[in-house]
Structure formats: C-alpha cells, structure tokens
mmCIF file of C-alpha atoms in Angstrom:
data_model
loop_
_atom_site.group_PDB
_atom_site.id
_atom_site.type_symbol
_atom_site.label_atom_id
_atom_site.label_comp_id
_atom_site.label_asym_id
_atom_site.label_seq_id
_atom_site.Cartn_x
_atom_site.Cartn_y
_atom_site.Cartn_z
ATOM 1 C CA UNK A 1 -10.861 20.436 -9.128
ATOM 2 C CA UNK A 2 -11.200 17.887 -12.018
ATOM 3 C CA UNK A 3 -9.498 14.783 -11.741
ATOM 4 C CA UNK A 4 -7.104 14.329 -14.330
ATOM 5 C CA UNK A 5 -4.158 12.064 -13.822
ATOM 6 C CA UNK A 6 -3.245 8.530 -13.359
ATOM 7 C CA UNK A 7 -0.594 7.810 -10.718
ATOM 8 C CA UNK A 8 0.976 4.426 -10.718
ATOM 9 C CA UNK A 9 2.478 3.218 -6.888
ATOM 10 C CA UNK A 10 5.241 0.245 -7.180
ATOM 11 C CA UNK A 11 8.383 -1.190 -8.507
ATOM 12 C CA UNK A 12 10.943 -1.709 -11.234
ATOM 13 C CA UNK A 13 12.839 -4.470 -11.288
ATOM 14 C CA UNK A 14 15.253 -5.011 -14.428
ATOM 15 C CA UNK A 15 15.216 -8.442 -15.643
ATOM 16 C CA UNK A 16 18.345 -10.486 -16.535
ATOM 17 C CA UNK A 17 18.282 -13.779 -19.062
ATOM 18 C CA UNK A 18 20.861 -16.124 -19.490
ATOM 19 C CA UNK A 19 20.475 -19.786 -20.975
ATOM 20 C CA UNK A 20 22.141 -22.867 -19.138
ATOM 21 C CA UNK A 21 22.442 -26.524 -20.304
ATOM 22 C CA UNK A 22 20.993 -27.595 -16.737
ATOM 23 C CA UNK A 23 20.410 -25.958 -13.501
ATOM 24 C CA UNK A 24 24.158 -25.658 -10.930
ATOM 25 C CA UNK A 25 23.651 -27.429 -7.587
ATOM 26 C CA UNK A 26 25.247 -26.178 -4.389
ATOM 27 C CA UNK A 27 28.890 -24.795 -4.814
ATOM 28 C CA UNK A 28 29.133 -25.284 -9.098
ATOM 29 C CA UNK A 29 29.625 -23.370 -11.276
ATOM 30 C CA UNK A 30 28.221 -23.932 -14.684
ATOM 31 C CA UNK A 31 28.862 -22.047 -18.090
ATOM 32 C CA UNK A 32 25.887 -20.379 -19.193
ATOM 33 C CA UNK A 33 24.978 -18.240 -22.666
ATOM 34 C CA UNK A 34 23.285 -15.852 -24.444
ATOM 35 C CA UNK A 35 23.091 -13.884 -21.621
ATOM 36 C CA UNK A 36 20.675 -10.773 -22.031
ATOM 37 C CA UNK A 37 19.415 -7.673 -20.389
ATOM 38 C CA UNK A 38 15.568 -7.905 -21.409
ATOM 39 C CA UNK A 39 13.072 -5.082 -21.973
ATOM 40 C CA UNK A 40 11.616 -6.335 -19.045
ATOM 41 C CA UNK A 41 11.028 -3.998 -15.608
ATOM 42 C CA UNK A 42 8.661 -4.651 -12.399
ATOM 43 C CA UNK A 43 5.195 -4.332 -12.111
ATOM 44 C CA UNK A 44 5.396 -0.409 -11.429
ATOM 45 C CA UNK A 45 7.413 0.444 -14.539
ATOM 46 C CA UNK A 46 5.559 -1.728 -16.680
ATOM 47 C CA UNK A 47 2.400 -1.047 -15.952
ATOM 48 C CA UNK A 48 3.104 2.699 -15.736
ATOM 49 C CA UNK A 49 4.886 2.443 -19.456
ATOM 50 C CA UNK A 50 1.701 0.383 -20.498
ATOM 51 C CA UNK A 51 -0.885 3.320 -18.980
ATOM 52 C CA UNK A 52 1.251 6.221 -21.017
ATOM 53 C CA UNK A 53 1.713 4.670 -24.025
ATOM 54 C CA UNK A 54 -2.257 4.336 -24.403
ATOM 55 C CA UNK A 55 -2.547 7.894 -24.387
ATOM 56 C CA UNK A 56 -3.070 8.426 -20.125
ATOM 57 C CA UNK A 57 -1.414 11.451 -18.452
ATOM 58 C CA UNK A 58 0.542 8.833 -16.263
ATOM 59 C CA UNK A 59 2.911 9.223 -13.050
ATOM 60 C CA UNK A 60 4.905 7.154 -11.686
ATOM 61 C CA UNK A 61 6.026 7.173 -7.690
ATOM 62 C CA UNK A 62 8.608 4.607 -7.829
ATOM 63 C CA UNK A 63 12.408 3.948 -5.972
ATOM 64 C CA UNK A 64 15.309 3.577 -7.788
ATOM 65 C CA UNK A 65 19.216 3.070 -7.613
ATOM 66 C CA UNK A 66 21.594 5.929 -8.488
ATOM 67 C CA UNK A 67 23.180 3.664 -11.538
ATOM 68 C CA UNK A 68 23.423 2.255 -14.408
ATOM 69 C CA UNK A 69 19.875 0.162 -14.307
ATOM 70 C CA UNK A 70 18.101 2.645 -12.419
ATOM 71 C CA UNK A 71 18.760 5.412 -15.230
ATOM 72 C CA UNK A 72 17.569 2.759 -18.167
ATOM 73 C CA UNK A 73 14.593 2.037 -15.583
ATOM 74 C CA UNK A 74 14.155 5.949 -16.260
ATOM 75 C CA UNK A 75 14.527 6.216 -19.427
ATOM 76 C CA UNK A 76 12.472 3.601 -20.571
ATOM 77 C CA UNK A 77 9.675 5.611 -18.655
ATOM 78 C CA UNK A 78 10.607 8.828 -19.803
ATOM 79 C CA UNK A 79 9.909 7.811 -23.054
ATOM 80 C CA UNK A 80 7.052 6.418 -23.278
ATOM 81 C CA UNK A 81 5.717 9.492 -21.497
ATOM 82 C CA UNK A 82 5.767 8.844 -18.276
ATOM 83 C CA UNK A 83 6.149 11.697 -15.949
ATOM 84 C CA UNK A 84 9.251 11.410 -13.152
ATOM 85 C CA UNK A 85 8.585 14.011 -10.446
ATOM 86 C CA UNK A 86 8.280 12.289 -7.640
ATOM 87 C CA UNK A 87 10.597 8.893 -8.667
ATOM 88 C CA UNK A 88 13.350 8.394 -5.852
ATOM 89 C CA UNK A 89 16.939 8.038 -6.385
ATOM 90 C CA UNK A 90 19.030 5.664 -3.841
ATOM 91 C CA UNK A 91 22.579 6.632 -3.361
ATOM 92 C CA UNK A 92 23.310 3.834 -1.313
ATOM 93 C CA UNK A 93 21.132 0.737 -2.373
ATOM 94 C CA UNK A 94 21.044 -0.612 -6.020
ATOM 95 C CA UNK A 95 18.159 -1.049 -8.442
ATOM 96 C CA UNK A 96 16.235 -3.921 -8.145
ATOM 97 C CA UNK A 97 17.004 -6.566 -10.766
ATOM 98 C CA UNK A 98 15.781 -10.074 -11.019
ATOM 99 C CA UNK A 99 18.501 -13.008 -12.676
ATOM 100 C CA UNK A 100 16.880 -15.607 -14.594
ATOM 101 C CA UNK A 101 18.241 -19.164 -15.598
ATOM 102 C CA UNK A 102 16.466 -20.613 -18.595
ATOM 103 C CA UNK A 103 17.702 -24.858 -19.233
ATOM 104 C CA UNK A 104 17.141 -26.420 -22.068
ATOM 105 C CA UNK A 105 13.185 -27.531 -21.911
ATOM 106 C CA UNK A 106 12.542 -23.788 -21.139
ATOM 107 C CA UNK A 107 11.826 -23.868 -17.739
ATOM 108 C CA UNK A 108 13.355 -20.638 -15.392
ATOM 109 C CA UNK A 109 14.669 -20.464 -12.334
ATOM 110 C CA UNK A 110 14.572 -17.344 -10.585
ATOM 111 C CA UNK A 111 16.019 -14.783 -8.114
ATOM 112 C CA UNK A 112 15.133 -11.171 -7.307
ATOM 113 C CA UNK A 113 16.978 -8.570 -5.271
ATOM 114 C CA UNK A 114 14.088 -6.005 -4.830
ATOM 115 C CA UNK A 115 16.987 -3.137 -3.878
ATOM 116 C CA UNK A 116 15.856 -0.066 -3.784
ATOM 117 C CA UNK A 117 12.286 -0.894 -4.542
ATOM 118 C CA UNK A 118 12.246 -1.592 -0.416
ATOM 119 C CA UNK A 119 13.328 1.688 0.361
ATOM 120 C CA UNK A 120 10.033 3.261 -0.988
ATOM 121 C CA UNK A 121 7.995 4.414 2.408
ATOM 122 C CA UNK A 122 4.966 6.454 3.281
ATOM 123 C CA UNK A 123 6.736 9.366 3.854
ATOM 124 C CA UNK A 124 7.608 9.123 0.026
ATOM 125 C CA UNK A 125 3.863 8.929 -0.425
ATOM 126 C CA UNK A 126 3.102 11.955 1.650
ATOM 127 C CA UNK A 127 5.766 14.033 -0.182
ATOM 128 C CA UNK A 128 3.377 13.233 -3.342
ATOM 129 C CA UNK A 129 0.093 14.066 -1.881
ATOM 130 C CA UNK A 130 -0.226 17.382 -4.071
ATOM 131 C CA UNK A 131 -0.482 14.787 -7.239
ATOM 132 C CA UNK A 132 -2.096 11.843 -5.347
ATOM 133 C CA UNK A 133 -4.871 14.917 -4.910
ATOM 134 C CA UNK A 134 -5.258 15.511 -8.906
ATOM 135 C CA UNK A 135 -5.325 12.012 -9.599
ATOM 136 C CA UNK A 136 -8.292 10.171 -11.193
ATOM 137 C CA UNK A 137 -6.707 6.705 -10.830
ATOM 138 C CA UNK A 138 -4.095 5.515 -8.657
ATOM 139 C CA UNK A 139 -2.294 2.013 -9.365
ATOM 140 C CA UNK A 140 -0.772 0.148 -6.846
ATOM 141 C CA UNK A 141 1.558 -2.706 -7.048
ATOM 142 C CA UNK A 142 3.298 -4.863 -5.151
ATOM 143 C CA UNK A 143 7.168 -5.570 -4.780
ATOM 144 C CA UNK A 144 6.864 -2.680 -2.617
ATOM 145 C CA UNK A 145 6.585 -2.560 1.544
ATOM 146 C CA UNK A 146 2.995 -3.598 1.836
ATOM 147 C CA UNK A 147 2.681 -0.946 4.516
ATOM 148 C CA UNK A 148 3.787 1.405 1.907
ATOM 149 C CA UNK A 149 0.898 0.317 -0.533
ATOM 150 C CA UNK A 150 -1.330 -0.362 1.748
ATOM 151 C CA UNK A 151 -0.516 3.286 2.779
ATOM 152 C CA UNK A 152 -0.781 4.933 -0.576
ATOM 153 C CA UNK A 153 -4.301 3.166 -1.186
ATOM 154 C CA UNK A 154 -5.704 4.892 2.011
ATOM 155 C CA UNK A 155 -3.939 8.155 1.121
ATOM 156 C CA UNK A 156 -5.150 8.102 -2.970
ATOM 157 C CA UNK A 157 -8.717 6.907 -1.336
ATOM 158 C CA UNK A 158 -9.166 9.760 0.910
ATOM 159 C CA UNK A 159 -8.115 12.192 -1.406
ATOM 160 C CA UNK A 160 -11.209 11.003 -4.157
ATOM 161 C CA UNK A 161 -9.152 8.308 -6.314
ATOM 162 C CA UNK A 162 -10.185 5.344 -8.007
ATOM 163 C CA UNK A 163 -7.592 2.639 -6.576
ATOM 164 C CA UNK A 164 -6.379 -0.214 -8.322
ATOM 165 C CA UNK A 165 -4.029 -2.954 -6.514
ATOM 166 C CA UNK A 166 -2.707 -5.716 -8.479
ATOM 167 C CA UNK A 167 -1.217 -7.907 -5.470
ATOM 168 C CA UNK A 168 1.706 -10.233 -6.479
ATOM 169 C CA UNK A 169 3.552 -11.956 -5.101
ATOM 170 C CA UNK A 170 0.670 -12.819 -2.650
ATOM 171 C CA UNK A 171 0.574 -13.359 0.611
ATOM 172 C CA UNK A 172 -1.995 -14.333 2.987
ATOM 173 C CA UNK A 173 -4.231 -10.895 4.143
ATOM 174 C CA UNK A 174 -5.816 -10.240 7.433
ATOM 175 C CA UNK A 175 -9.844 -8.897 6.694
ATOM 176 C CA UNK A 176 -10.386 -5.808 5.351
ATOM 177 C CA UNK A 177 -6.992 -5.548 4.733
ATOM 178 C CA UNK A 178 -7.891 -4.108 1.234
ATOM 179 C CA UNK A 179 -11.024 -1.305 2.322
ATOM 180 C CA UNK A 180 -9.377 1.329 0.435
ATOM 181 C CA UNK A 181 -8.954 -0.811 -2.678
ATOM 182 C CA UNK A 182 -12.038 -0.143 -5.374
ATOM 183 C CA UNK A 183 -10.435 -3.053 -7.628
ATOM 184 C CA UNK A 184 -8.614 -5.684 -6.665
ATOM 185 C CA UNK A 185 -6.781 -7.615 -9.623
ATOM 186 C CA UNK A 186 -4.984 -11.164 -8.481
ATOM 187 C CA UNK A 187 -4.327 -13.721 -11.143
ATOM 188 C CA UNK A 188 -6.226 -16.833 -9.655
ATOM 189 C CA UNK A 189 -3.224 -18.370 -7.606
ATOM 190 C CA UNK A 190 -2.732 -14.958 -5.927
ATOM 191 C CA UNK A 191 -6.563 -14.738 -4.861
ATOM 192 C CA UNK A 192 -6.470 -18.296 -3.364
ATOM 193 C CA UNK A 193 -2.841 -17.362 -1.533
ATOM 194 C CA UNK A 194 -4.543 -13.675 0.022
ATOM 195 C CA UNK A 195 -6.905 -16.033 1.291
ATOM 196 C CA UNK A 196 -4.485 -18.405 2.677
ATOM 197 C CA UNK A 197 -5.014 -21.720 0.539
ATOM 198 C CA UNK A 198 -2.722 -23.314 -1.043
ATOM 199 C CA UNK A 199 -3.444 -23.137 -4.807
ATOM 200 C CA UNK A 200 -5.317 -25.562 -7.184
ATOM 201 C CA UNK A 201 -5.735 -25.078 -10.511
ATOM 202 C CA UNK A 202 -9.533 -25.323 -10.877
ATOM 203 C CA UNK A 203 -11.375 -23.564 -7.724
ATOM 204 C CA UNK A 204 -14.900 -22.134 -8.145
ATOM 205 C CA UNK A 205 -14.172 -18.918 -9.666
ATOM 206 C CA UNK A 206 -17.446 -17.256 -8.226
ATOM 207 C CA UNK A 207 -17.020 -18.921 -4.855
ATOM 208 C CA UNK A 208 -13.283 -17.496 -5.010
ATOM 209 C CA UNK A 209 -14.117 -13.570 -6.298
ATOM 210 C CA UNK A 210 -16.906 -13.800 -4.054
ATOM 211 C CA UNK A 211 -14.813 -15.068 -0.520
ATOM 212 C CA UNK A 212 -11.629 -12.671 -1.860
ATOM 213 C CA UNK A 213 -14.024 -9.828 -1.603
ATOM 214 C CA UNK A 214 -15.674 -10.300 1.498
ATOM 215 C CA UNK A 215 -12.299 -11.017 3.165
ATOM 216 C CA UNK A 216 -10.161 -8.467 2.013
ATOM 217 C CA UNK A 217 -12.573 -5.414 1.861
ATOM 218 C CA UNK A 218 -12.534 -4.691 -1.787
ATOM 219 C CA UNK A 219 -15.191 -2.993 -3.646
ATOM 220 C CA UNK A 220 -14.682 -5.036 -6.749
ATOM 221 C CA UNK A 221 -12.346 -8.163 -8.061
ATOM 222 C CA UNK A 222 -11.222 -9.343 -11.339
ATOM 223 C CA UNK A 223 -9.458 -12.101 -11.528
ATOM 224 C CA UNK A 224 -6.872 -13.057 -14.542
ATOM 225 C CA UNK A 225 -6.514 -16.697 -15.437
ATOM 226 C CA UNK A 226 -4.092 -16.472 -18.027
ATOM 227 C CA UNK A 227 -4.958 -17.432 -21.795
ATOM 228 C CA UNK A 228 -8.843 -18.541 -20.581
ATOM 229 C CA UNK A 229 -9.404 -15.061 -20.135
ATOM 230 C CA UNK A 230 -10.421 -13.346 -16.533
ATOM 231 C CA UNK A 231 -13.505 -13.203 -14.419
ATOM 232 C CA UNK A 232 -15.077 -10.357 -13.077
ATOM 233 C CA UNK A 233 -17.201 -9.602 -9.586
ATOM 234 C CA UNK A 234 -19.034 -6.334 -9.389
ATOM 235 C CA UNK A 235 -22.103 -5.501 -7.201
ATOM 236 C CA UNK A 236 -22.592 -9.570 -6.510
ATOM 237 C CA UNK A 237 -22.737 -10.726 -10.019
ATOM 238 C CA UNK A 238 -19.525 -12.667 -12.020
ATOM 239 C CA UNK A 239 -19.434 -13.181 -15.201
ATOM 240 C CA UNK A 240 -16.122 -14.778 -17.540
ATOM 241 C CA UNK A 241 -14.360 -12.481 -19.803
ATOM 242 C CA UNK A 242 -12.971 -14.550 -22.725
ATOM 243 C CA UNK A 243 -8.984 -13.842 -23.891
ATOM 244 C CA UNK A 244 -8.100 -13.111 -27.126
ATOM 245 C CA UNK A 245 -6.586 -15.769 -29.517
ATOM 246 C CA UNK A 246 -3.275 -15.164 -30.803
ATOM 247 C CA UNK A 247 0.272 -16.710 -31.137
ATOM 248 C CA UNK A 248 2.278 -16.385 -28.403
ATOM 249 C CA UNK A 249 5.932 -15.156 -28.629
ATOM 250 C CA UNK A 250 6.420 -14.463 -24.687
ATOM 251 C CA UNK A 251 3.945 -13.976 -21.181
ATOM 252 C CA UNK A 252 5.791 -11.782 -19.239
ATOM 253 C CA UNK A 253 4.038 -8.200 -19.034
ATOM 254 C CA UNK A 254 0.777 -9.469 -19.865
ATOM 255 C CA UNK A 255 -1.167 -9.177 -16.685
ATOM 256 C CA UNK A 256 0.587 -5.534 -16.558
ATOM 257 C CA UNK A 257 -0.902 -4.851 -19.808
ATOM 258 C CA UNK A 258 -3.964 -6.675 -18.968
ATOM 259 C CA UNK A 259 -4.355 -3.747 -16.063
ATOM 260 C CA UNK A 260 -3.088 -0.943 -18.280
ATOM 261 C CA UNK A 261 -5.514 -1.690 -20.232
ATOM 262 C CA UNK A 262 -8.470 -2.172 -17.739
ATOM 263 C CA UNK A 263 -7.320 1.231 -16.458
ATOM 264 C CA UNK A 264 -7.777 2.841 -19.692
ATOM 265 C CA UNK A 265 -11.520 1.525 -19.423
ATOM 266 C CA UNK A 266 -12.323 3.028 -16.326
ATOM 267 C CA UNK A 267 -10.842 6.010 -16.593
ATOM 268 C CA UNK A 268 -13.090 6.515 -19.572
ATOM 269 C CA UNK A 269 -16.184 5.158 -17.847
ATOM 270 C CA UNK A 270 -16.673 2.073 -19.202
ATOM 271 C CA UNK A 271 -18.269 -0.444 -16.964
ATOM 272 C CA UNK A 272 -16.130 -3.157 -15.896
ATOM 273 C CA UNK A 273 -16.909 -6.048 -17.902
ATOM 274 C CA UNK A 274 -15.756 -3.663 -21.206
ATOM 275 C CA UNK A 275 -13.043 -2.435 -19.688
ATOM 276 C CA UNK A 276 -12.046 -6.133 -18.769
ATOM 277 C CA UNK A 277 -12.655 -6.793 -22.556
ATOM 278 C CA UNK A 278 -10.376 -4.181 -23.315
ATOM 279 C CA UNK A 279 -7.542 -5.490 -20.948
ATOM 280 C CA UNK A 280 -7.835 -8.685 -22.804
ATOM 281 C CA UNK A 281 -6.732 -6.478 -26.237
ATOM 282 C CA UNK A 282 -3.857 -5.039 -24.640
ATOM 283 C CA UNK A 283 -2.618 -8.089 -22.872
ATOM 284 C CA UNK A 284 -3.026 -10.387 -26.289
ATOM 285 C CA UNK A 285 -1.434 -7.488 -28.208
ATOM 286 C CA UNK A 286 1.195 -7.579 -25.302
ATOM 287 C CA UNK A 287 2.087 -11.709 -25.844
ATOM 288 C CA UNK A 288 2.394 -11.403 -29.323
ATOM 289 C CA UNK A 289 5.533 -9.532 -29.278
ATOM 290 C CA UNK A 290 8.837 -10.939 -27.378
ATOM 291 C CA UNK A 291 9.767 -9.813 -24.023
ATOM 292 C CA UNK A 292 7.370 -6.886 -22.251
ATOM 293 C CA UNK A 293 7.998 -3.363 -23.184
ATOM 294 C CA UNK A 294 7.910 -3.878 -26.843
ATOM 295 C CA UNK A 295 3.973 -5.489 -26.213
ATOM 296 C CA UNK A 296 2.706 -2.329 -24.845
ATOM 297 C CA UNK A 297 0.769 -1.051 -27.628
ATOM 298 C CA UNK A 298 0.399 3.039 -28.322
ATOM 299 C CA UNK A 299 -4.014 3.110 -29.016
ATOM 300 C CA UNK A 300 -2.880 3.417 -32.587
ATOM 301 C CA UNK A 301 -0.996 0.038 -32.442
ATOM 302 C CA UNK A 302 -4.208 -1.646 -30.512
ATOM 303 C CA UNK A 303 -6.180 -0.166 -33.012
ATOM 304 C CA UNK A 304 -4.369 -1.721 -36.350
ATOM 305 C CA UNK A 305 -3.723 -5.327 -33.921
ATOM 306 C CA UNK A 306 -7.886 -5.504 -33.434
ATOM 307 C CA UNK A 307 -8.240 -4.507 -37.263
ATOM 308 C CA UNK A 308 -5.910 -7.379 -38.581
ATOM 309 C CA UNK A 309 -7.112 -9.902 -36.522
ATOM 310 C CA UNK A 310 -10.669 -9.126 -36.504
ATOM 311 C CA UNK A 311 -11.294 -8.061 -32.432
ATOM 312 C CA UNK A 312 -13.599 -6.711 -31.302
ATOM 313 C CA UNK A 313 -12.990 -3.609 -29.421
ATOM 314 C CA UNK A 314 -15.728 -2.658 -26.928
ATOM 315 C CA UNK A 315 -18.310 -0.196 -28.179
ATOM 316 C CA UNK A 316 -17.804 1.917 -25.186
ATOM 317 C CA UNK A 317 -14.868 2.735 -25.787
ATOM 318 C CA UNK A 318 -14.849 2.885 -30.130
ATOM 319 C CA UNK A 319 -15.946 6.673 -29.959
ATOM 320 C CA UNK A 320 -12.733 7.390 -27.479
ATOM 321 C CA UNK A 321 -10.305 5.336 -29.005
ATOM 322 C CA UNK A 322 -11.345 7.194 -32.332
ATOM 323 C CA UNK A 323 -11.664 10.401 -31.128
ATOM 324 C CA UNK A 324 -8.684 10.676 -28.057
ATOM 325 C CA UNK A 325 -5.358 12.453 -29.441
ATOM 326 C CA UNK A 326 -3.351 9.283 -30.142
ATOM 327 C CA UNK A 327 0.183 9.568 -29.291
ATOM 328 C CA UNK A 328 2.331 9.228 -32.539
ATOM 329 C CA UNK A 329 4.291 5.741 -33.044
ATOM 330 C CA UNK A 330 6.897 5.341 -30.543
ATOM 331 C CA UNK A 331 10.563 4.569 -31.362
ATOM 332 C CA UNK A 332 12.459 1.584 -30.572
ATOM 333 C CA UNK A 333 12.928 0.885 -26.769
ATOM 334 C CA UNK A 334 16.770 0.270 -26.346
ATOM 335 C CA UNK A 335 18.783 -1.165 -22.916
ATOM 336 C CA UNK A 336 21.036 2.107 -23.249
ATOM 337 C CA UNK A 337 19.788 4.818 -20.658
ATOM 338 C CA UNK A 338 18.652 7.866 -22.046
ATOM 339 C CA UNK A 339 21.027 10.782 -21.989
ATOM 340 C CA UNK A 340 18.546 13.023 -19.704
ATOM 341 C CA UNK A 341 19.268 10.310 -16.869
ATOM 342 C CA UNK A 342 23.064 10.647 -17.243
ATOM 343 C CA UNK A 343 23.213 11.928 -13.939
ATOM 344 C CA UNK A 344 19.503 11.900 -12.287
ATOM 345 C CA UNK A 345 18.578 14.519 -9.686
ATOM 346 C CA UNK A 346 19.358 14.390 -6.224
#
C-alpha cells in the first residue's frame, strides 16, 4: 500500500496577549490592556495548519476541550485543510491555553495550562493505527505525555513512517531514548538541555548534532538557531543552512513553519540539506507576518514571497512546487469558531 499521508502527533495550546505597564508581584493586582486572543495555537496545531496549507494531505491526532477554544482550535484546522478524525474531545478538562504578559520594553512573561493536551495517551494512538499505517510522515511534538510521543514514534516507526520529533520544551533524555525518531529537530538550547547541560549561547554546533545523536538514538538532527539559520547532521557530515533575510514583524510559529516546511522536503524526496533550505522559506515567510497562523504560507504564497524578494527556492523541489495542485488562496483566519464545531462529536 502506498504511503500517502502526513499525520501530525501533539498539542494546541491557544495563546492569550495582554500588555501591562510592569510585571504584578505576589498578591497585586495590576491593570493591564489591549488584551487579545492571538492566531496563535501549540506546536501540534501549528505545525499541522503549516503542513496542509502547503498542499500535504495532513492529519492531525490531537486532544482538545469540549468549548469555546477547543472548537476555534478546530476550526482553525479545519480550514486550512486539516483532516479531524481522530482529534479528541474532553468533556471534563479545558483546552490548553497559554496567558502572556507583555511590559513595556517588550519582554513576556508566561504561563501555560496544557489542559487537555495531557489527556492525550497511547491508547488514543492505538485507536489511530489504521491511519498511522497509510502515513508517509508522522510529526511528533511535544506538550504532550512524553510516553505518549515517545509511544506514537515507535508505533508510526513500526508501521513504515518517516518520524519527525521536534522536542520542546526539553528535558534531559536517557540514551536511545529517541531510536524510533528518523529526525530529530531541537532549536540549539533544546539539544544542549536533552543532553543535560545547561545552555550557552555559542557551543560547537558539530560537537553538539554529533553528541545529540549518539545519545538519543536518532537517525538524523537538525538543529534551528533562530535568524543564523540551522545546521544539519546526516550520515556524519554537518553542514550550516543559512536563514533568509527579511523584516521581522513577530517569531512565534517560526520553528513550526521551519518543520512544515522541512516536511514538505522530505516528503518529496529532497535530501535534507534542500529540504532544510526550504524550511528556511517557510519560516522567513512565517516572521514576516504578525502573530503565527497568518505566516503559514499556501505554496502559492511561498512562491510569490521567494519571487519578490529574490530566494532562492531549492531546485529539487522547483519542478514540484510548479507542478503540485496548489491549494487556492485561503481566506482570512478569524478567533470565531467555525460553525461545523458548534457542537463537536462525542
């Protein structure tokens, strides 16, 4: 049976802005504004929005609340073309949501209530083994159980999957933790955290790829440093992948598009240094546009954003981009859920 289908394994966690003139200590309250409910979900929903809107038959195996957030969560996937089978509705735990203080110089502070993304187990996994089976990729995030991805990236391995983990937020890994992982894709203060170190801001890439893979078992690692680009370790050689320059309007997203757009690489067959290359287009196309959804660029959109600013996009992948049915331009993304999700299946 051909494989056919790319099946994205994680979270969504709706994000929630609001500007303060400085941060509250212990027991005050302070009076904040221009509050906001961004276009802004977890690493599963974005990266599964990211994979579908570039023209992959995507899935998504996700957990959500039965309310308000978890049917915009839906929506937001819905349409963009991601298909819902197998996402979970929680009757009894909430959507995950993350609250975000911005103060005056720009800097956040942050909490996260993960919800229902916790209640996502391997039995959830097992119940989607019949698609696992027809997939070609499978993407794994974290802000799940780690048993629960670790799970899924033994069950989309054994069934003939190429498996992608993107692990944040990090935590130190026992060996071989990672043996069913093909590609492992930390930004570089996550690979130095798997391996237990506390981060710097300058380590030896090639010593780092190199010690990440032999500790954790992965086949391959690319690390993502940001706006210098990534680096890439595949049968014992690294090389540096350059970003793309552009002007930045907002960061969030990015390393979700990055991987979208990696994804779209390899399931193409491009080797992985082009399909790194590629990653870099959809994650620069991704910062140039405020808040994440809106940066996740159809192939048409890519297309036109290479074009204006003269990129480059990898020769590999020219003849596929021109010749793949391109999905027509989306609409506008808004916060309302879509009326489909009114009431979401039990």
């Amino acid at each position: 049976m051909a494989k056919k289908d790319v099946v994205v394994i994680g979270s969504h966690v709706q994000g929630m802005f609001m500007r303060v003139p400085r941060f509250p200590v212990a027991d005050e309250t302070i009076l904040a504004f221009d509050f906001r409910e961004a276009l802004d979900g977890g690493k599963g929903s974005h990266q599964a929005i990211a994979c579908a809107r570039l023209g992959l038959p995507t899935h998504f195996i996700g957990s959500v609340g039965r309310d308000r957030l978890g049917r915009i969560g839906a929506s937001w996937m819905a349409d963009s073309g991601v298909d819902l089978t197998y996402l979970k509705w929680n009757d009894h735990v909430s959507t995950g949501c993350g609250f975000v203080m911005v103060n005056p110089s720009g800097i956040p502070a942050m909490v996260t209530a993960m919800g229902a993304n916790m209640e996502l187990q391997p039995a959830d996994i097992d119940r989607a083994l019949g698609l696992i089976k027809q997939a070609k990729l499978v993407l794994i995030t974290f802000e799940i159980p780690i048993e629960t991805a670790l799970y899924a990236s033994t069950k989309a391995k054994e069934a003939g999957a190429t498996t992608i983990l993107t692990p944040g937020p990090a935590a130190p890994v026992t060996r071989h933790a990672f043996d069913c992982v093909d590609l492992l894709i930390p930004n570089v203060g996550e690979a130095q955290t798997l391996l237990g170190r506390r981060p710097i801001e300058s380590p030896d890439l090639e010593d780092l790829a190199g010690e990440l893979k032999a500790h954790s078992g992965a086949a391959q690692v690319m690390v993502t440093l940001g706006e210098r680009g990534s680096f890439v370790l595949s049968e014992g050689r690294g090389g540096r992948i350059p970003a793309f320059k552009v002007k930045v309007e907002d960061t969030p997203g990015a390393g979700d598009a990055f991987t979208a757009g990696v994804s779209f690489g390899i399931f193409h067959g491009a080797t992985l240094t082009d399909a790194a290359r590629f990653g870099s287009l959809t994650a620069a196309h991704a910062v140039s546009f405020k808040e994440s959804l809106p940066g996740f660029g159809t192939l048409m959109e890519i297309q036109e954003f290479a074009r204006a600013n003269g990129f480059e996009i990898p020769e590999a992948l020219q003849g596929q981009i021109l010749s793949a049915e391109i999905m027509p331009r989306r609409p506008e993304v808004s916060s309302d859920a879509n009326d489909s999700f009114d009431h979401p299946p039990h």
